[in-house]
Amino acid sequence: MAFLDTARETARALVELVGEETIEASPIGQPELWKRKPPADYKPGAFKSNWSLGIDAVEGGFDPDRTASFFVSGLDRVPTDPLGHRYVFSNAAPYAFRIEFEKWAHGAPNGVVGPVSLEFSRLLGVAVERAKSGARAPQEV
């Protein structure tokens, strides 16, 4: 495999891995553990189900009824040549900021994005190995 092909596959694998890790780190609310009563429209799983990948932009909205699709929306749109783009993972849940910065989730006391970003070097190593071996992560559609 030529260097440029390996770089492309590494970039693609890295985007997939960051998405996988972000979903894995995302909590599902447990209202029974909360000190306060949850809002009437709260649905466990909505935060974990509303991650979006934007390519060169922030994309996605919040769908409170989406509660059981634990994958990053937009991973299927990673370009054939993924180099030279900015990949933006976002979650438009109205309480996403509180989960990330105000320790609102028992399942993610240090947030989600912060801890995943601390794993970047490890994820890059795994992405390089995936690219070299030709392995691809399974994707849900």
PDB file of C-alpha atoms in Angstrom:
ATOM      1  CA  MET A   1       0.000   0.000   0.000  1.00  0.00           C
ATOM      2  CA  ALA A   2       1.402   3.376  -1.006  1.00  0.00           C
ATOM      3  CA  PHE A   3       2.002   6.032   1.630  1.00  0.00           C
ATOM      4  CA  LEU A   4      -0.860   8.256   0.477  1.00  0.00           C
ATOM      5  CA  ASP A   5      -3.296   5.324   0.490  1.00  0.00           C
ATOM      6  CA  THR A   6      -2.183   4.419   4.019  1.00  0.00           C
ATOM      7  CA  ALA A   7      -2.643   8.042   5.105  1.00  0.00           C
ATOM      8  CA  ARG A   8      -6.170   8.100   3.653  1.00  0.00           C
ATOM      9  CA  GLU A   9      -7.138   4.840   5.329  1.00  0.00           C
ATOM     10  CA  THR A  10      -5.576   6.014   8.606  1.00  0.00           C
ATOM     11  CA  ALA A  11      -7.628   9.231   8.510  1.00  0.00           C
ATOM     12  CA  ARG A  12     -10.821   7.299   7.764  1.00  0.00           C
ATOM     13  CA  ALA A  13     -10.111   4.757  10.513  1.00  0.00           C
ATOM     14  CA  LEU A  14      -9.307   7.534  12.995  1.00  0.00           C
ATOM     15  CA  VAL A  15     -12.621   9.285  12.333  1.00  0.00           C
ATOM     16  CA  GLU A  16     -14.435   5.960  12.801  1.00  0.00           C
ATOM     17  CA  LEU A  17     -12.540   5.198  16.021  1.00  0.00           C
ATOM     18  CA  VAL A  18     -13.221   8.609  17.530  1.00  0.00           C
ATOM     19  CA  GLY A  19     -16.886   8.065  16.730  1.00  0.00           C
ATOM     20  CA  GLU A  20     -16.871   4.598  18.310  1.00  0.00           C
ATOM     21  CA  GLU A  21     -15.132   5.861  21.448  1.00  0.00           C
ATOM     22  CA  THR A  22     -17.477   8.848  21.719  1.00  0.00           C
ATOM     23  CA  ILE A  23     -20.526   6.591  21.607  1.00  0.00           C
ATOM     24  CA  GLU A  24     -18.964   4.160  24.076  1.00  0.00           C
ATOM     25  CA  ALA A  25     -18.185   7.002  26.511  1.00  0.00           C
ATOM     26  CA  SER A  26     -21.657   8.547  26.241  1.00  0.00           C
ATOM     27  CA  PRO A  27     -23.912   7.855  29.197  1.00  0.00           C
ATOM     28  CA  ILE A  28     -27.537   6.819  29.157  1.00  0.00           C
ATOM     29  CA  GLY A  29     -29.462   8.719  31.796  1.00  0.00           C
ATOM     30  CA  GLN A  30     -30.634   6.957  34.918  1.00  0.00           C
ATOM     31  CA  PRO A  31     -33.359   9.224  36.320  1.00  0.00           C
ATOM     32  CA  GLU A  32     -33.791   6.938  39.323  1.00  0.00           C
ATOM     33  CA  LEU A  33     -30.360   8.125  40.543  1.00  0.00           C
ATOM     34  CA  TRP A  34     -31.090  11.828  40.110  1.00  0.00           C
ATOM     35  CA  LYS A  35     -31.723  14.167  43.025  1.00  0.00           C
ATOM     36  CA  ARG A  36     -34.362  15.996  40.995  1.00  0.00           C
ATOM     37  CA  LYS A  37     -37.293  14.720  39.010  1.00  0.00           C
ATOM     38  CA  PRO A  38     -36.452  14.521  35.281  1.00  0.00           C
ATOM     39  CA  PRO A  39     -38.262  16.804  32.848  1.00  0.00           C
ATOM     40  CA  ALA A  40     -41.495  15.269  31.570  1.00  0.00           C
ATOM     41  CA  ASP A  41     -40.082  14.981  28.036  1.00  0.00           C
ATOM     42  CA  TYR A  42     -36.747  13.373  29.084  1.00  0.00           C
ATOM     43  CA  LYS A  43     -35.989  10.065  27.368  1.00  0.00           C
ATOM     44  CA  PRO A  44     -32.994   7.928  28.436  1.00  0.00           C
ATOM     45  CA  GLY A  45     -30.666   7.289  25.516  1.00  0.00           C
ATOM     46  CA  ALA A  46     -31.400  10.534  23.677  1.00  0.00           C
ATOM     47  CA  PHE A  47     -27.941  11.993  24.390  1.00  0.00           C
ATOM     48  CA  LYS A  48     -26.076   8.864  23.308  1.00  0.00           C
ATOM     49  CA  SER A  49     -28.232   8.597  20.165  1.00  0.00           C
ATOM     50  CA  ASN A  50     -27.749  12.170  18.940  1.00  0.00           C
ATOM     51  CA  TRP A  51     -24.074  12.396  18.004  1.00  0.00           C
ATOM     52  CA  SER A  52     -23.422  13.808  14.538  1.00  0.00           C
ATOM     53  CA  LEU A  53     -20.347  14.075  12.373  1.00  0.00           C
ATOM     54  CA  GLY A  54     -19.928  17.259  10.387  1.00  0.00           C
ATOM     55  CA  ILE A  55     -17.385  17.494   7.612  1.00  0.00           C
ATOM     56  CA  ASP A  56     -15.868  20.975   7.534  1.00  0.00           C
ATOM     57  CA  ALA A  57     -18.899  22.226   9.514  1.00  0.00           C
ATOM     58  CA  VAL A  58     -21.017  21.532  12.558  1.00  0.00           C
ATOM     59  CA  GLU A  59     -24.023  19.476  11.512  1.00  0.00           C
ATOM     60  CA  GLY A  60     -26.948  17.737  13.091  1.00  0.00           C
ATOM     61  CA  GLY A  61     -29.812  18.588  15.332  1.00  0.00           C
ATOM     62  CA  PHE A  62     -31.413  17.085  18.381  1.00  0.00           C
ATOM     63  CA  ASP A  63     -34.136  14.484  17.990  1.00  0.00           C
ATOM     64  CA  PRO A  64     -35.496  13.653  21.463  1.00  0.00           C
ATOM     65  CA  ASP A  65     -37.263  10.585  20.078  1.00  0.00           C
ATOM     66  CA  ARG A  66     -34.017   9.062  18.856  1.00  0.00           C
ATOM     67  CA  THR A  67     -33.050   6.917  21.840  1.00  0.00           C
ATOM     68  CA  ALA A  68     -31.730   3.569  20.634  1.00  0.00           C
ATOM     69  CA  SER A  69     -29.461   4.250  17.648  1.00  0.00           C
ATOM     70  CA  PHE A  70     -26.029   4.206  19.207  1.00  0.00           C
ATOM     71  CA  PHE A  71     -23.837   5.311  16.312  1.00  0.00           C
ATOM     72  CA  VAL A  72     -22.596   8.633  14.977  1.00  0.00           C
ATOM     73  CA  SER A  73     -24.851  10.033  12.283  1.00  0.00           C
ATOM     74  CA  GLY A  74     -22.790  11.081   9.260  1.00  0.00           C
ATOM     75  CA  LEU A  75     -19.931   8.567   9.423  1.00  0.00           C
ATOM     76  CA  ASP A  76     -21.153   7.210   6.111  1.00  0.00           C
ATOM     77  CA  ARG A  77     -20.406  10.605   4.497  1.00  0.00           C
ATOM     78  CA  VAL A  78     -16.643  10.555   5.111  1.00  0.00           C
ATOM     79  CA  PRO A  79     -15.211  11.384   1.669  1.00  0.00           C
ATOM     80  CA  THR A  80     -13.306   8.844  -0.396  1.00  0.00           C
ATOM     81  CA  ASP A  81     -10.300  11.100   0.093  1.00  0.00           C
ATOM     82  CA  PRO A  82     -10.661  12.055   3.764  1.00  0.00           C
ATOM     83  CA  LEU A  83      -7.466  14.116   3.900  1.00  0.00           C
ATOM     84  CA  GLY A  84      -7.679  17.897   4.171  1.00  0.00           C
ATOM     85  CA  HIS A  85     -11.023  18.043   5.954  1.00  0.00           C
ATOM     86  CA  ARG A  86     -12.074  19.026   9.467  1.00  0.00           C
ATOM     87  CA  TYR A  87     -14.249  16.446  11.216  1.00  0.00           C
ATOM     88  CA  VAL A  88     -16.555  17.845  13.870  1.00  0.00           C
ATOM     89  CA  PHE A  89     -18.336  15.548  16.314  1.00  0.00           C
ATOM     90  CA  SER A  90     -21.254  17.321  17.952  1.00  0.00           C
ATOM     91  CA  ASN A  91     -24.268  16.619  20.097  1.00  0.00           C
ATOM     92  CA  ALA A  92     -27.141  19.105  20.133  1.00  0.00           C
ATOM     93  CA  ALA A  93     -28.861  17.668  23.209  1.00  0.00           C
ATOM     94  CA  PRO A  94     -29.936  20.666  25.297  1.00  0.00           C
ATOM     95  CA  TYR A  95     -28.037  19.234  28.284  1.00  0.00           C
ATOM     96  CA  ALA A  96     -24.862  18.180  26.396  1.00  0.00           C
ATOM     97  CA  PHE A  97     -22.855  21.106  27.801  1.00  0.00           C
ATOM     98  CA  ARG A  98     -23.807  20.113  31.329  1.00  0.00           C
ATOM     99  CA  ILE A  99     -22.767  16.521  30.751  1.00  0.00           C
ATOM    100  CA  GLU A 100     -19.433  17.622  29.312  1.00  0.00           C
ATOM    101  CA  PHE A 101     -18.499  20.418  31.719  1.00  0.00           C
ATOM    102  CA  GLU A 102     -20.738  20.325  34.792  1.00  0.00           C
ATOM    103  CA  LYS A 103     -20.457  16.642  35.759  1.00  0.00           C
ATOM    104  CA  TRP A 104     -24.171  15.985  35.253  1.00  0.00           C
ATOM    105  CA  ALA A 105     -23.808  12.328  34.309  1.00  0.00           C
ATOM    106  CA  HIS A 106     -22.950   9.540  36.730  1.00  0.00           C
ATOM    107  CA  GLY A 107     -21.872   7.483  33.695  1.00  0.00           C
ATOM    108  CA  ALA A 108     -19.491  10.186  32.436  1.00  0.00           C
ATOM    109  CA  PRO A 109     -18.317  12.196  35.441  1.00  0.00           C
ATOM    110  CA  ASN A 110     -15.503  13.770  33.401  1.00  0.00           C
ATOM    111  CA  GLY A 111     -17.599  14.386  30.311  1.00  0.00           C
ATOM    112  CA  VAL A 112     -17.348  12.557  27.002  1.00  0.00           C
ATOM    113  CA  VAL A 113     -15.303  14.546  24.493  1.00  0.00           C
ATOM    114  CA  GLY A 114     -12.548  15.473  26.932  1.00  0.00           C
ATOM    115  CA  PRO A 115     -11.707  11.897  27.954  1.00  0.00           C
ATOM    116  CA  VAL A 116     -11.936  10.675  24.348  1.00  0.00           C
ATOM    117  CA  SER A 117      -9.562  13.428  23.216  1.00  0.00           C
ATOM    118  CA  LEU A 118      -7.034  12.281  25.831  1.00  0.00           C
ATOM    119  CA  GLU A 119      -7.005   8.919  24.031  1.00  0.00           C
ATOM    120  CA  PHE A 120      -6.001  10.471  20.680  1.00  0.00           C
ATOM    121  CA  SER A 121      -2.475   9.021  20.570  1.00  0.00           C
ATOM    122  CA  ARG A 122      -3.741   5.521  21.307  1.00  0.00           C
ATOM    123  CA  LEU A 123      -6.556   5.877  18.767  1.00  0.00           C
ATOM    124  CA  LEU A 124      -4.098   7.092  16.136  1.00  0.00           C
ATOM    125  CA  GLY A 125      -1.949   4.001  16.714  1.00  0.00           C
ATOM    126  CA  VAL A 126      -4.977   1.741  16.331  1.00  0.00           C
ATOM    127  CA  ALA A 127      -6.009   3.634  13.177  1.00  0.00           C
ATOM    128  CA  VAL A 128      -2.561   3.156  11.644  1.00  0.00           C
ATOM    129  CA  GLU A 129      -2.720  -0.580  12.379  1.00  0.00           C
ATOM    130  CA  ARG A 130      -6.219  -0.816  10.879  1.00  0.00           C
ATOM    131  CA  ALA A 131      -5.045   1.021   7.779  1.00  0.00           C
ATOM    132  CA  LYS A 132      -2.006  -1.202   7.331  1.00  0.00           C
ATOM    133  CA  SER A 133      -4.025  -4.390   7.805  1.00  0.00           C
ATOM    134  CA  GLY A 134      -6.917  -3.262   5.629  1.00  0.00           C
ATOM    135  CA  ALA A 135      -9.403  -3.831   8.457  1.00  0.00           C
ATOM    136  CA  ARG A 136     -12.462  -1.582   8.548  1.00  0.00           C
ATOM    137  CA  ALA A 137     -14.723  -0.889  11.483  1.00  0.00           C
ATOM    138  CA  PRO A 138     -18.286  -2.131  11.138  1.00  0.00           C
ATOM    139  CA  GLN A 139     -20.750   0.693  10.517  1.00  0.00           C
ATOM    140  CA  GLU A 140     -24.444   0.844  11.231  1.00  0.00           C
ATOM    141  CA  VAL A 141     -26.635   2.469   8.656  1.00  0.00           C
TER     142      VAL A 141
END
